[in-house]
C-alpha positions as a printed Julia matrix, in Angstrom:
541×3 Matrix{Float64}:
 -35.23   -4.2    -4.7
 -37.11   -5.22   -7.83
 -37.86   -8.86   -8.57
 -37.09   -9.48  -12.25
 -38.92  -12.11  -14.28
 -36.16  -13.12  -16.67
 -35.39  -16.36  -18.5
 -36.01  -18.23  -15.26
 -39.48  -18.47  -13.74
 -40.11  -16.83  -10.38
 -39.77  -19.09   -7.35
 -42.05  -19.01   -4.34
 -39.77  -16.74   -2.32
 -39.76  -14.16   -5.11
 -43.56  -14.27   -5.31
 -43.72  -13.79   -1.53
 -41.33  -10.84   -1.82
 -43.59   -9.21   -4.41
 -46.55   -9.88   -2.12
 -44.61   -8.0     0.57
 -44.32   -4.94   -1.65
 -41.27   -5.48   -3.85
 -41.77   -4.29   -7.46
 -41.92   -6.72  -10.37
 -40.1    -6.12  -13.65
 -40.21   -8.03  -16.91
 -36.86   -8.54  -18.6
 -36.46   -7.89  -22.32
 -36.4   -11.64  -22.92
 -39.64  -12.16  -21.0
 -41.29   -9.36  -22.93
 -40.1   -10.93  -26.14
 -41.66  -14.27  -25.25
 -44.99  -12.64  -24.43
 -45.0   -10.77  -27.74
 -44.04  -13.87  -29.71
 -46.91  -15.85  -28.2
 -49.31  -13.09  -29.24
 -48.2   -13.51  -32.84
 -49.17  -17.17  -32.62
 -52.69  -16.26  -31.46
 -53.04  -13.77  -34.3
 -52.04  -16.47  -36.77
 -54.52  -18.91  -35.24
 -57.3   -16.34  -35.67
 -56.24  -15.41  -39.18
 -56.07  -19.03  -40.35
 -59.24  -20.08  -38.6
 -57.51  -22.84  -36.64
 -60.02  -24.13  -34.13
 -58.88  -23.16  -30.64
 -60.78  -23.35  -27.37
 -61.72  -19.92  -26.01
 -60.21  -18.18  -29.04
 -62.8   -18.92  -31.68
 -65.07  -21.18  -29.6
 -67.1   -20.74  -26.47
 -65.78  -21.96  -23.1
 -66.7   -24.77  -20.76
 -69.62  -26.78  -22.06
 -69.88  -24.27  -24.94
 -66.49  -25.37  -26.32
 -68.05  -26.64  -29.55
 -69.83  -23.37  -30.34
 -67.87  -21.47  -32.99
 -67.27  -17.76  -32.38
 -66.71  -15.58  -35.45
 -63.75  -13.15  -35.66
 -66.11  -10.21  -35.24
 -67.32  -11.65  -31.92
 -63.97  -12.54  -30.36
 -63.48   -9.21  -28.58
 -66.96   -9.56  -27.15
 -66.16  -13.09  -26.01
 -63.04  -11.92  -24.15
 -64.91   -9.13  -22.35
 -67.89  -11.32  -21.58
 -65.67  -14.01  -20.04
 -64.53  -11.49  -17.43
 -68.07  -10.33  -16.72
 -69.53  -13.81  -16.35
 -66.59  -15.23  -14.42
 -66.39  -12.39  -11.86
 -68.65  -14.22   -9.4
 -66.61  -14.07   -6.18
 -68.37  -13.62   -2.85
 -67.37  -12.72    0.68
 -64.82  -10.35    2.14
 -62.0    -9.25   -0.19
 -58.56  -10.8    -0.05
 -55.82   -8.84    1.69
 -53.26   -6.78   -0.19
 -50.52   -9.41    0.12
 -52.79  -12.15   -1.24
 -53.85  -10.03   -4.22
 -50.28   -9.02   -5.03
 -49.16  -12.65   -4.86
 -51.83  -13.74   -7.35
 -50.97  -10.94   -9.8
 -47.26  -11.81   -9.57
 -47.96  -15.47  -10.3
 -50.18  -14.52  -13.27
 -47.52  -12.28  -14.84
 -44.98  -15.06  -14.27
 -47.23  -17.46  -16.17
 -47.66  -15.07  -19.11
 -43.87  -14.63  -19.27
 -43.41  -18.3   -20.18
 -44.52  -17.26  -23.66
 -47.37  -19.7   -24.23
 -50.42  -17.67  -23.2
 -50.96  -15.26  -26.06
 -51.86  -12.0   -24.38
 -50.48   -8.7   -25.66
 -47.68   -6.97  -23.79
 -50.15   -4.2   -22.95
 -52.1    -6.6   -20.75
 -49.05   -7.74  -18.79
 -47.93   -4.12  -18.42
 -51.34   -3.17  -17.06
 -51.03   -5.77  -14.31
 -47.45   -4.73  -13.49
 -48.57   -1.08  -13.29
 -51.21   -2.01  -10.71
 -48.52   -3.71   -8.63
 -46.12   -0.79   -8.96
 -48.72    1.69   -7.74
 -50.02   -0.71   -5.08
 -53.44   -0.03   -6.59
 -54.99   -3.42   -6.06
 -58.2    -4.9    -7.45
 -60.87   -5.86   -4.97
 -61.03   -9.67   -5.07
 -63.75  -11.51   -3.1
 -62.16  -14.47   -1.35
 -64.73  -17.18   -2.0
 -66.67  -18.76   -4.81
 -63.97  -20.64   -6.71
 -63.71  -24.39   -7.26
 -60.48  -23.93   -9.17
 -59.05  -20.65  -10.4
 -61.54  -18.58  -12.37
 -63.29  -16.0   -10.22
 -60.3   -14.45   -8.44
 -58.43  -13.64  -11.63
 -61.64  -12.39  -13.26
 -62.04   -9.75  -10.54
 -58.4    -8.73  -10.96
 -58.79   -8.49  -14.73
 -61.9    -6.32  -14.44
 -59.78   -3.41  -13.27
 -57.55   -3.78  -16.34
 -60.57   -2.94  -18.53
 -61.84   -0.17  -16.25
 -64.48   -2.24  -14.48
 -64.77   -3.61  -10.96
 -63.2    -1.91   -7.96
 -59.75   -1.35   -6.52
 -58.19   -0.03   -3.34
 -55.64    2.75   -3.55
 -54.11    4.46   -0.52
 -56.87    3.12    1.69
 -59.68    4.29   -0.59
 -62.11    2.08   -2.51
 -62.41    3.36   -6.07
 -63.82    2.17   -9.38
 -61.62    0.33  -11.84
 -61.86    3.25  -14.27
 -60.76    5.73  -11.58
 -57.9     3.42  -10.62
 -56.58    3.48  -14.18
 -57.05    7.25  -14.42
 -54.91    7.76  -11.32
 -52.21    5.6   -12.89
 -52.37    7.5   -16.17
 -53.52    4.41  -18.04
 -56.45    3.64  -20.33
 -58.91    0.75  -19.99
 -57.91   -2.13  -22.25
 -60.08   -3.5   -25.03
 -59.35   -7.21  -24.92
 -58.56   -9.07  -28.1
 -59.07  -12.74  -29.0
 -58.1   -15.2   -26.22
 -57.13  -12.46  -23.76
 -60.23  -12.82  -21.62
 -59.55  -16.52  -21.22
 -55.83  -15.92  -20.61
 -56.69  -13.61  -17.73
 -58.89  -16.08  -15.87
 -57.15  -19.32  -16.76
 -54.4   -21.46  -15.27
 -53.21  -21.84  -11.68
 -51.69  -18.41  -10.82
 -54.38  -17.87   -8.19
 -53.57  -20.94   -6.1
 -49.84  -20.64   -6.85
 -49.65  -17.06   -5.59
 -51.62  -17.93   -2.45
 -49.48  -21.02   -1.93
 -46.28  -18.95   -2.04
 -47.71  -16.71    0.64
 -48.75  -19.72    2.73
 -45.2   -21.06    2.51
 -43.71  -17.76    3.67
 -46.06  -17.51    6.62
 -45.71  -21.18    7.54
 -41.91  -21.01    7.46
 -41.89  -18.05    9.82
 -44.43  -19.71   12.09
 -42.35  -22.88   12.35
 -39.32  -20.8    13.36
 -41.38  -19.18   16.1
 -42.87  -22.48   17.2
 -39.41  -23.98   17.73
 -38.42  -20.95   19.81
 -41.59  -20.95   21.93
 -41.43  -24.73   22.42
 -37.95  -24.3    23.89
 -39.35  -21.84   26.44
 -42.16  -24.21   27.42
 -39.78  -27.18   27.6
 -37.51  -25.28   29.97
 -40.38  -24.12   32.16
 -41.75  -27.66   32.33
 -38.29  -28.94   33.32
 -37.87  -31.38   30.48
 -35.06  -33.87   30.01
 -32.53  -32.69   27.44
 -31.86  -36.29   26.42
 -34.9   -35.94   24.14
 -32.75  -33.81   21.83
 -29.61  -35.95   21.88
 -27.95  -35.69   18.47
 -26.91  -39.36   18.26
 -30.39  -40.51   19.15
 -32.16  -38.23   16.67
 -29.76  -39.21   13.89
 -31.21  -42.72   13.99
 -34.41  -41.41   12.34
 -34.0   -40.27    8.75
 -35.63  -36.84    8.53
 -33.9   -33.58    7.6
 -36.53  -31.56    9.45
 -36.27  -33.61   12.64
 -32.52  -33.14   12.85
 -32.77  -29.4    12.14
 -35.26  -28.98   14.98
 -33.2   -31.16   17.31
 -30.17  -28.97   16.75
 -32.24  -25.84   17.27
 -33.56  -27.14   20.57
 -30.09  -28.1    21.79
 -28.72  -24.67   20.89
 -31.69  -22.76   22.29
 -31.49  -24.56   25.63
 -27.71  -24.61   25.95
 -26.44  -23.47   29.37
 -29.89  -23.65   30.97
 -29.47  -23.68   34.73
 -33.09  -24.75   35.11
 -32.63  -27.87   33.01
 -29.23  -28.65   34.49
 -30.86  -28.81   37.91
 -33.37  -31.48   36.88
 -31.25  -33.85   34.78
 -32.23  -37.46   35.46
 -35.33  -36.67   37.51
 -37.64  -38.25   34.91
 -37.15  -41.23   32.65
 -39.3   -39.8    29.9
 -41.19  -36.57   29.29
 -44.74  -36.38   27.9
 -45.04  -36.66   24.14
 -45.84  -32.96   23.63
 -42.34  -32.26   24.97
 -40.1   -35.09   23.8
 -41.52  -35.27   20.27
 -40.9   -31.59   19.44
 -38.23  -32.57   16.88
 -40.42  -35.31   15.45
 -43.6   -33.25   14.98
 -42.01  -29.9    14.15
 -39.49  -31.7    11.96
 -42.19  -33.57   10.07
 -43.91  -30.26    9.36
 -40.63  -28.85    8.04
 -40.27  -31.84    5.74
 -43.82  -31.21    4.45
 -42.94  -27.53    3.98
 -39.91  -28.48    1.89
 -41.96  -30.86   -0.23
 -44.67  -28.25   -0.72
 -42.09  -25.68   -1.78
 -40.91  -28.05   -4.5
 -44.46  -28.44   -5.8
 -45.08  -24.68   -5.81
 -41.81  -24.0    -7.63
 -42.68  -26.65  -10.21
 -46.06  -25.01  -10.67
 -44.43  -21.61  -11.18
 -42.17  -23.19  -13.79
 -45.11  -24.8   -15.61
 -47.37  -23.48  -18.35
 -50.86  -23.83  -16.94
 -53.04  -22.21  -19.62
 -55.84  -23.88  -21.51
 -55.3   -23.6   -24.37
 -51.54  -23.35  -24.7
 -50.12  -21.83  -27.87
 -46.85  -23.11  -29.29
 -45.05  -23.71  -32.56
 -44.06  -21.01  -35.03
 -45.99  -18.28  -36.87
 -45.76  -20.48  -39.96
 -47.04  -23.54  -38.08
 -48.87  -22.48  -34.9
 -50.07  -25.2   -32.59
 -52.81  -25.26  -29.95
 -52.88  -27.61  -26.98
 -56.28  -27.68  -25.33
 -56.1   -30.29  -22.64
 -55.85  -30.0   -18.86
 -52.72  -28.15  -17.72
 -54.92  -25.64  -15.9
 -56.03  -28.31  -13.4
 -54.13  -27.87  -10.14
 -54.26  -31.38   -8.68
 -50.66  -31.44   -7.45
 -50.76  -28.05   -5.76
 -54.18  -28.77   -4.23
 -52.79  -31.93   -2.63
 -49.7   -30.03   -1.47
 -51.8   -27.3     0.15
 -53.93  -29.87    1.94
 -50.77  -31.53    3.22
 -49.24  -28.28    4.46
 -52.49  -27.32    6.17
 -52.6   -30.63    8.05
 -48.95  -30.35    9.07
 -49.38  -26.86   10.51
 -52.61  -27.89   12.25
 -50.74  -30.74   13.97
 -47.91  -28.47   15.11
 -50.45  -26.03   16.55
 -52.35  -28.82   18.27
 -49.2   -29.89   20.09
 -48.48  -26.28   21.06
 -51.89  -26.19   22.77
 -50.95  -29.36   24.69
 -47.79  -27.71   26.0
 -49.83  -24.65   26.91
 -52.23  -26.86   28.86
 -49.33  -28.36   30.79
 -48.03  -24.87   31.64
 -51.36  -23.83   33.19
 -52.19  -27.14   34.89
 -50.76  -27.21   38.45
 -51.04  -31.0    38.54
 -48.12  -31.3    36.11
 -46.46  -27.87   35.89
 -45.09  -27.35   39.37
 -46.23  -23.75   38.94
 -49.12  -21.7    40.38
 -52.48  -22.81   39.02
 -53.22  -21.27   35.61
 -50.15  -19.07   36.03
 -52.34  -16.72   38.08
 -50.89  -14.32   40.6
 -52.43  -14.51   43.15
 -54.69  -17.55   42.8
 -58.34  -17.5    43.8
 -59.19  -13.97   42.82
 -57.25  -14.26   39.57
 -57.81  -16.73   36.72
 -54.58  -16.03   34.89
 -54.32  -18.04   31.67
 -57.21  -20.4    32.43
 -59.5   -19.05   29.71
 -56.72  -18.24   27.25
 -56.17  -22.0    27.09
 -59.86  -22.31   26.13
 -59.2   -20.0    23.2
 -56.29  -22.14   22.07
 -58.39  -25.3    22.36
 -61.12  -23.65   20.26
 -58.63  -22.71   17.55
 -57.22  -26.24   17.51
 -60.74  -27.56   16.96
 -61.33  -25.04   14.2
 -58.1   -26.11   12.52
 -59.19  -29.73   12.74
 -62.36  -28.88   10.84
 -60.47  -26.8     8.28
 -57.87  -29.53    7.72
 -60.37  -31.78    5.93
 -58.91  -32.13    2.41
 -60.37  -29.67   -0.07
 -58.86  -31.68   -2.91
 -61.43  -34.43   -2.27
 -64.48  -32.16   -2.36
 -65.21  -32.95   -6.0
 -68.36  -31.66   -7.66
 -69.67  -31.23  -11.19
 -69.82  -27.98  -13.15
 -70.42  -26.7   -16.67
 -73.0   -29.22  -17.8
 -70.82  -32.3   -17.1
 -67.93  -30.86  -19.13
 -66.0   -30.24  -15.91
 -66.94  -33.31  -13.92
 -63.86  -33.54  -11.7
 -62.76  -30.62   -9.52
 -59.6   -30.34   -7.41
 -60.52  -27.21   -5.38
 -56.92  -25.98   -5.44
 -57.62  -22.35   -4.54
 -59.91  -23.24   -1.61
 -57.15  -25.58   -0.4
 -54.7   -22.65   -0.37
 -57.17  -20.31    1.33
 -57.86  -22.74    4.16
 -54.12  -23.4     4.55
 -53.65  -19.67    5.07
 -56.44  -19.66    7.64
 -54.89  -22.57    9.51
 -51.53  -20.78    9.59
 -53.3   -17.71   11.04
 -54.98  -19.8    13.73
 -51.73  -21.59   14.5
 -50.0   -18.25   14.95
 -52.59  -17.23   17.54
 -52.17  -20.52   19.42
 -48.38  -20.15   19.51
 -48.78  -16.52   20.59
 -50.77  -17.67   23.63
 -48.13  -20.3    24.41
 -45.47  -17.58   24.13
 -47.26  -15.41   26.7
 -47.82  -18.35   29.03
 -44.18  -19.41   28.81
 -43.05  -15.87   29.65
 -45.48  -15.83   32.59
 -44.17  -19.21   33.74
 -40.64  -17.78   33.92
 -41.95  -14.99   36.15
 -43.46  -17.58   38.5
 -40.74  -20.24   38.2
 -39.96  -21.86   41.56
 -36.51  -23.16   40.6
 -33.85  -20.63   41.49
 -31.65  -21.14   38.45
 -30.78  -19.26   35.31
 -32.64  -19.52   32.03
 -30.75  -20.43   28.88
 -29.35  -17.28   27.23
 -31.55  -17.79   24.16
 -34.8   -18.31   26.06
 -33.87  -15.4    28.32
 -33.62  -13.19   25.2
 -37.07  -14.35   24.12
 -38.51  -13.66   27.59
 -37.05  -10.16   27.51
 -38.53   -9.58   24.09
 -42.01  -10.49   25.36
 -41.6    -8.31   28.41
 -40.63   -5.38   26.19
 -44.15   -5.68   24.72
 -46.3    -6.58   27.72
 -45.74   -6.75   31.48
 -46.4    -9.76   33.69
 -50.1   -10.55   33.64
 -52.01  -10.02   36.9
 -55.65  -10.01   35.73
 -55.31   -6.23   35.64
 -56.27   -5.79   31.97
 -58.08   -7.7    29.23
 -55.78  -10.55   28.27
 -56.94  -10.21   24.64
 -54.7    -7.15   24.32
 -51.6    -9.12   25.27
 -52.63  -11.93   22.93
 -52.98   -9.5    20.03
 -49.54   -8.03   20.76
 -47.97  -11.48   20.83
 -49.7   -12.54   17.62
 -48.59   -9.35   15.91
 -45.01  -10.14   16.94
 -45.22  -13.67   15.51
 -47.02  -12.56   12.35
 -44.77   -9.64   11.53
 -41.28  -10.28   12.9
 -38.76  -13.08   12.77
 -37.71  -14.66   16.07
 -34.15  -14.15   17.31
 -31.78  -16.41   15.38
 -31.03  -19.68   17.07
 -27.48  -19.57   18.45
 -24.73  -21.83   17.15
 -22.76  -23.93   19.65
 -20.38  -21.74   21.59
 -21.96  -18.49   20.44
 -24.14  -16.17   22.54
 -27.85  -15.9    21.95
 -28.9   -13.37   19.35
 -30.4   -10.22   20.92
 -33.99   -9.35   20.07
 -34.35   -8.27   16.46
 -35.17   -4.68   15.65
 -38.87   -4.28   15.0
 -38.03   -2.56   11.69
 -37.59   -6.07   10.28
 -41.36   -6.39   10.02
 -42.67   -7.32    6.6
 -46.01   -6.89    4.87
 -45.83  -10.43    3.51
 -46.72  -11.62    6.99
 -50.17  -11.8     8.38
 -50.1    -8.19    9.5
 -53.61   -7.46    8.24
 -55.01  -10.22   10.47
 -52.9    -9.1    13.41
 -54.09   -5.53   12.99
 -57.68   -6.73   13.05
 -57.04   -8.48   16.36
 -55.49   -5.32   17.76
 -58.41   -3.2    16.61
 -60.76   -5.3    18.69
 -59.12   -4.09   21.91
 -60.56   -1.14   23.78
 -58.85    1.93   22.37
 -58.47    3.62   25.76
 -57.0     0.58   27.54
 -53.59    1.72   28.84
 -52.26   -1.82   28.34
 -53.53   -2.2    24.77
 -51.31   -3.07   21.83
 -51.18    0.56   20.76
 -49.42    1.5    23.97
 -47.52   -1.72   24.65
 -43.75   -1.51   24.78
């Protein structure tokens, strides 16, 4: 179903849907706004009104006047000189998200590109013929969009149906011609915050799904560790003002309803360890951060972030050349989301450690069967601890990195795009940590010494895991099971949490998988497993 950019700006969910493969359409009104803004640029050129990047150089060259005969050259040269990305290319979902956010920005009607330029970008999305965009090398927003724009003029490279092709060949396959950029268009294509905004929308989608899974997996661990349900008492939790906390508390109560295991241990402990009794507090705090971040991203999508901005009328065009392209608010939001997800993952590792530690679990050491000759989940917990440490390093705020560029003209940098990229990496790592906890919780059920029934909801989750991988007996590389579990978390939603008095939702059909998830990362994990292993992801389930 197409996502239409109409009179209203796209929101983050719509950008994430386009990243997942939905087509993007421009309404007649949006097209009209784009065309009207182009008229303003043409009037600025014709009247010789001084405008940054239109008839001047850029950055520290902003006071160098560029003649009308040189303005096409300036636009082309901006792409060439700004396409300085390094490292592995972004994934398809990331690239689609950035393009969607860029088209959304143009549709505000204050950029000044021609309709042909917006249509070129939409055509690339429609054909899923995506520019090759190196992930690193940006302190703000320039290099990623420059690599995308190269394909619009027949330069650079793209990927189409799994093949790496030149930008010119990409356009030929789409039946389109390379664009010759006019005044301001080169700057329009690299400017503003679409890069970080698109990536941020994707980070929100992945983080939201991860938090749903983390609640579900935490319920399994809580039950296996025989926690006290009083930790989720509704009256108690209502005393702390936090929408997220109370949502998670209700989820935990519903997920663990009718648990025979927990019913058999009521009152045995006064208080559970913090990694168990603060599930609503920590998970809920992350949900509150997610909600706040979503507000920031939606505000950014609703904002004009060009420099310069064109406004006014053809009779009286105006140029605003200030700082709307600086992404301070979204950089801070991405840093905050990254820290929140890192904390949730760190607590998941603590629950995992309790599951494998016989001193506190009441279960066989390291969930091994049998012990001695088998190590079970001993070393999988090492992997989780390593990822927690990596997240801790990544969670250092990018927005404080600073730096000086362009001959002191740009002497304060917010590093918004790097903040979004590291947030995405933290979400990936967190997904792997929760996947290991999911496997360990399922194993703990298999070895549970209490002869009592699981809650219907956690039983459904256990069955879902066992439909993918059997009980682990050191009979295969555990990495294969971990990849299968991560793929499940990255690509599929967990079963819906039941409402009071309703049965647990059966496992969701795997056809609900979506490309907006981290499927490219999960596939990489799976590819690292021995192809002939009978227990590998390819043959699981």
